[in-house]
Amino acid sequence: QRCWKVLIRSPPAPMAQEEYTPDGPLAREIAANLPYFPYKKIDRFYDIGGLLKQPALFDKACEALAARYRGQQIDAIGAFDARGFLFTPVAIKLGVPLFMLRKGGKMPNAISGKGYTTEYDSKDGLNIQRDAIKPNDRVLLIDDLIATGGTLCAGIELVHALGGTVVECACLVELKALGGDAKVKAAGGHGCWALVSESVLTVPGQLVEGYVDDGEGH
């Protein structure tokens, strides 16, 4: 008679708070995998593709984001088009619904916000689906990086339009010199928490001979 062995993997141990301290040991390990390139006419464009090549470390990054918000009664997470979608695992780890904040013409049953500006250029308003959240929902907004805060503020506007409250915004990286956190607070987003700042992002990308900055707005 054939006997099958079943392996049951135990859940990971809870992350200690010091592991998700901004610019702490985990943040520095992540920063070592976020090289910068001259791109979109910006001297230092941080490439999250380096982190995605390290699945175990990327999982730790998502766990650090999730750990901050456990026990805070988050009802839904809003992720921004497009790199914010990479952080869907945070919603899975917290066991809460995720909704998308997208460019116009990408989703049915949506409302549009006002135009906004980023460190790159001016943008048309973002869209949110009408049933993404309910009135009085406590919402966490998540993206890969905060610079000037324009994108996050556009998302806050849409959450407020549907009657929700933005508990906080969360990003993997914050470029503090650009003052985005203050703009998020002024927009009613209660600030932006980030794991990594530009002070520990020191790894230049390796430029091939003939490298060309061919970046466009997104």
Short mmCIF file of C-alpha atoms in Angstrom, two decimals:
data_model
loop_
_atom_site.label_atom_id
_atom_site.label_comp_id
_atom_site.label_asym_id
_atom_site.label_seq_id
_atom_site.Cartn_x
_atom_site.Cartn_y
_atom_site.Cartn_z
CA GLN A 1 0.00 0.00 0.00
CA ARG A 2 1.39 3.38 -1.04
CA CYS A 3 1.89 5.90 1.73
CA TRP A 4 1.90 9.63 0.99
CA LYS A 5 3.89 12.02 3.10
CA VAL A 6 2.31 15.44 3.51
CA LEU A 7 4.54 18.35 4.41
CA ILE A 8 2.80 21.18 6.24
CA ARG A 9 4.70 24.43 6.27
CA SER A 10 4.22 26.45 9.43
CA PRO A 11 3.44 30.14 9.02
CA PRO A 12 6.38 32.54 9.33
CA ALA A 13 7.14 33.97 12.74
CA PRO A 14 5.86 37.51 13.30
CA MET A 15 8.35 40.17 12.25
CA ALA A 16 9.97 42.03 15.12
CA GLN A 17 9.48 45.78 15.05
CA GLU A 18 13.19 46.48 14.67
CA GLU A 19 13.10 44.55 11.39
CA TYR A 20 10.84 47.15 9.80
CA THR A 21 12.47 50.22 11.28
CA PRO A 22 12.92 52.81 8.49
CA ASP A 23 16.48 52.68 7.16
CA GLY A 24 17.22 49.81 9.54
CA PRO A 25 19.04 46.55 8.70
CA LEU A 26 16.26 45.14 6.49
CA ALA A 27 15.83 48.48 4.72
CA ARG A 28 19.56 48.61 3.98
CA GLU A 29 19.50 45.09 2.58
CA ILE A 30 16.61 46.10 0.33
CA ALA A 31 18.37 49.33 -0.67
CA ALA A 32 21.37 47.32 -1.86
CA ASN A 33 19.04 45.78 -4.46
CA LEU A 34 17.52 49.08 -5.67
CA PRO A 35 20.10 50.49 -8.08
CA TYR A 36 19.61 53.92 -9.57
CA PHE A 37 19.90 54.97 -13.21
CA PRO A 38 19.72 58.29 -15.09
CA TYR A 39 16.18 57.92 -16.43
CA LYS A 40 13.26 60.14 -17.37
CA LYS A 41 15.68 63.09 -17.11
CA ILE A 42 16.19 62.26 -13.43
CA ASP A 43 19.74 61.60 -12.22
CA ARG A 44 18.63 58.91 -9.78
CA PHE A 45 15.70 56.76 -10.87
CA TYR A 46 15.47 53.82 -8.44
CA ASP A 47 14.81 50.50 -10.18
CA ILE A 48 12.56 48.14 -8.21
CA GLY A 49 13.40 45.46 -10.77
CA GLY A 50 16.56 44.73 -8.80
CA LEU A 51 14.53 43.81 -5.72
CA LEU A 52 12.14 41.63 -7.73
CA LYS A 53 15.10 39.44 -8.67
CA GLN A 54 15.34 38.49 -4.98
CA PRO A 55 11.99 36.80 -4.16
CA ALA A 56 12.77 36.02 -0.51
CA LEU A 57 13.87 39.61 0.12
CA PHE A 58 10.86 41.02 -1.74
CA ASP A 59 8.63 38.88 0.48
CA LYS A 60 10.35 40.36 3.54
CA ALA A 61 9.69 43.84 2.17
CA CYS A 62 5.98 43.04 1.79
CA GLU A 63 5.91 41.50 5.26
CA ALA A 64 7.48 44.65 6.72
CA LEU A 65 4.73 46.76 5.16
CA ALA A 66 2.07 44.34 6.40
CA ALA A 67 3.56 44.19 9.90
CA ARG A 68 3.15 47.92 10.39
CA TYR A 69 -0.61 47.75 9.79
CA ARG A 70 -1.61 44.57 11.60
CA GLY A 71 -4.17 45.40 14.26
CA GLN A 72 -5.03 48.79 12.75
CA GLN A 73 -8.44 47.68 11.42
CA ILE A 74 -7.66 48.30 7.77
CA ASP A 75 -10.77 47.64 5.64
CA ALA A 76 -9.16 47.87 2.19
CA ILE A 77 -5.88 48.65 0.46
CA GLY A 78 -5.64 50.83 -2.64
CA ALA A 79 -2.70 50.17 -4.99
CA PHE A 80 -1.52 52.61 -7.67
CA ASP A 81 -1.06 51.95 -11.36
CA ALA A 82 1.32 50.39 -12.02
CA ARG A 83 4.18 49.53 -9.65
CA GLY A 84 1.90 49.77 -6.64
CA PHE A 85 0.22 46.61 -7.92
CA LEU A 86 3.41 44.72 -7.08
CA PHE A 87 2.47 45.05 -3.41
CA THR A 88 -0.70 42.97 -3.67
CA PRO A 89 0.95 40.47 -1.25
CA VAL A 90 0.53 43.06 1.53
CA ALA A 91 -3.25 42.82 1.17
CA ILE A 92 -3.04 39.02 1.12
CA LYS A 93 -0.91 38.99 4.28
CA LEU A 94 -3.40 41.28 6.04
CA GLY A 95 -6.42 39.42 4.68
CA VAL A 96 -8.13 42.55 3.33
CA PRO A 97 -9.56 43.46 -0.10
CA LEU A 98 -7.38 45.31 -2.59
CA PHE A 99 -8.61 47.85 -5.15
CA MET A 100 -6.80 49.54 -8.01
CA LEU A 101 -6.24 53.22 -8.69
CA ARG A 102 -5.71 53.36 -12.44
CA LYS A 103 -5.29 55.69 -15.37
CA GLY A 104 -8.46 56.66 -17.23
CA GLY A 105 -10.16 54.23 -19.58
CA LYS A 106 -8.83 51.10 -17.86
CA MET A 107 -11.75 50.07 -15.61
CA PRO A 108 -15.56 50.01 -15.86
CA ASN A 109 -17.91 51.59 -13.33
CA ALA A 110 -15.30 54.15 -12.27
CA ILE A 111 -15.15 57.80 -11.27
CA SER A 112 -12.29 60.11 -12.18
CA GLY A 113 -10.28 62.52 -10.09
CA LYS A 114 -8.64 65.81 -11.00
CA GLY A 115 -5.34 66.05 -12.84
CA TYR A 116 -2.15 66.15 -10.80
CA THR A 117 1.60 66.58 -11.15
CA THR A 118 4.53 64.30 -10.32
CA GLU A 119 8.29 64.67 -10.39
CA TYR A 120 8.08 63.75 -14.10
CA ASP A 121 5.23 65.78 -15.56
CA SER A 122 1.50 66.54 -15.39
CA LYS A 123 -1.02 63.69 -15.34
CA ASP A 124 -4.68 63.19 -16.08
CA GLY A 125 -6.78 62.20 -13.08
CA LEU A 126 -6.77 58.66 -11.69
CA ASN A 127 -9.85 56.44 -11.60
CA ILE A 128 -11.40 54.35 -8.85
CA GLN A 129 -14.30 51.92 -9.21
CA ARG A 130 -17.49 53.05 -7.50
CA ASP A 131 -17.78 49.90 -5.39
CA ALA A 132 -14.10 49.79 -4.37
CA ILE A 133 -14.85 50.95 -0.83
CA LYS A 134 -17.82 51.72 1.40
CA PRO A 135 -18.49 54.91 3.35
CA ASN A 136 -16.36 55.08 6.53
CA ASP A 137 -13.96 52.35 5.34
CA ARG A 138 -10.45 52.69 6.75
CA VAL A 139 -8.15 52.61 3.74
CA LEU A 140 -4.41 52.15 3.33
CA LEU A 141 -2.92 53.49 0.10
CA ILE A 142 0.24 51.81 -1.16
CA ASP A 143 2.80 52.54 -3.87
CA ASP A 144 6.43 51.74 -4.57
CA LEU A 145 7.80 55.24 -4.00
CA ILE A 146 6.78 58.69 -2.82
CA ALA A 147 8.54 61.70 -4.32
CA THR A 148 6.47 64.89 -4.61
CA GLY A 149 3.33 63.15 -3.31
CA GLY A 150 1.16 64.07 -6.30
CA THR A 151 0.06 60.53 -7.07
CA LEU A 152 -0.80 59.71 -3.46
CA CYS A 153 -2.77 62.94 -3.09
CA ALA A 154 -4.77 62.06 -6.20
CA GLY A 155 -5.64 58.72 -4.59
CA ILE A 156 -6.63 60.37 -1.30
CA GLU A 157 -9.04 62.61 -3.21
CA LEU A 158 -10.77 59.58 -4.75
CA VAL A 159 -11.04 57.68 -1.46
CA HIS A 160 -12.62 60.75 0.15
CA ALA A 161 -15.03 61.07 -2.78
CA LEU A 162 -16.40 57.60 -1.96
CA GLY A 163 -16.67 58.39 1.76
CA GLY A 164 -13.60 56.52 2.95
CA THR A 165 -10.84 57.58 5.33
CA VAL A 166 -7.16 57.22 4.48
CA VAL A 167 -5.47 55.82 7.58
CA GLU A 168 -2.02 56.32 6.09
CA CYS A 169 -0.07 55.97 2.86
CA ALA A 170 2.74 53.44 2.66
CA CYS A 171 5.61 53.17 0.21
CA LEU A 172 8.72 51.09 -0.01
CA VAL A 173 10.84 54.18 -0.75
CA GLU A 174 10.50 57.84 0.26
CA LEU A 175 12.54 60.63 -1.34
CA LYS A 176 12.30 62.92 1.66
CA ALA A 177 14.00 65.88 0.00
CA LEU A 178 10.99 66.35 -2.29
CA GLY A 179 8.54 66.97 0.56
CA GLY A 180 5.79 64.53 -0.44
CA ASP A 181 4.90 63.57 3.13
CA ALA A 182 3.80 67.11 3.99
CA LYS A 183 1.56 67.22 0.91
CA VAL A 184 -0.02 63.89 1.85
CA LYS A 185 -0.79 65.21 5.35
CA ALA A 186 -2.27 68.40 3.91
CA ALA A 187 -4.51 66.30 1.65
CA GLY A 188 -5.90 64.36 4.61
CA GLY A 189 -3.81 61.23 4.20
CA HIS A 190 -2.24 61.29 7.69
CA GLY A 191 1.26 61.12 6.27
CA CYS A 192 3.28 58.53 4.41
CA TRP A 193 5.32 55.78 6.04
CA ALA A 194 8.23 54.31 4.08
CA LEU A 195 10.78 51.63 4.84
CA VAL A 196 13.68 53.03 2.80
CA SER A 197 14.87 56.61 2.24
CA GLU A 198 17.34 58.07 -0.23
CA SER A 199 19.96 58.28 2.52
CA VAL A 200 20.60 54.52 2.21
CA LEU A 201 20.03 54.23 -1.56
CA THR A 202 23.63 54.41 -2.71
CA VAL A 203 24.03 51.72 -5.38
CA PRO A 204 24.50 53.00 -8.96
CA GLY A 205 23.19 50.83 -11.76
CA GLN A 206 25.67 49.40 -14.23
CA LEU A 207 25.36 51.34 -17.46
CA VAL A 208 26.16 49.53 -20.66
CA GLU A 209 28.16 51.28 -23.34
CA GLY A 210 25.86 53.53 -25.33
CA TYR A 211 23.19 53.70 -22.61
CA VAL A 212 20.37 56.05 -23.58
CA ASP A 213 17.76 57.61 -21.33
CA ASP A 214 14.63 56.63 -23.27
CA GLY A 215 12.18 57.00 -20.38
CA GLU A 216 8.72 58.40 -20.96
CA GLY A 217 6.01 59.54 -18.55
CA HIS A 218 3.83 56.80 -17.17
#
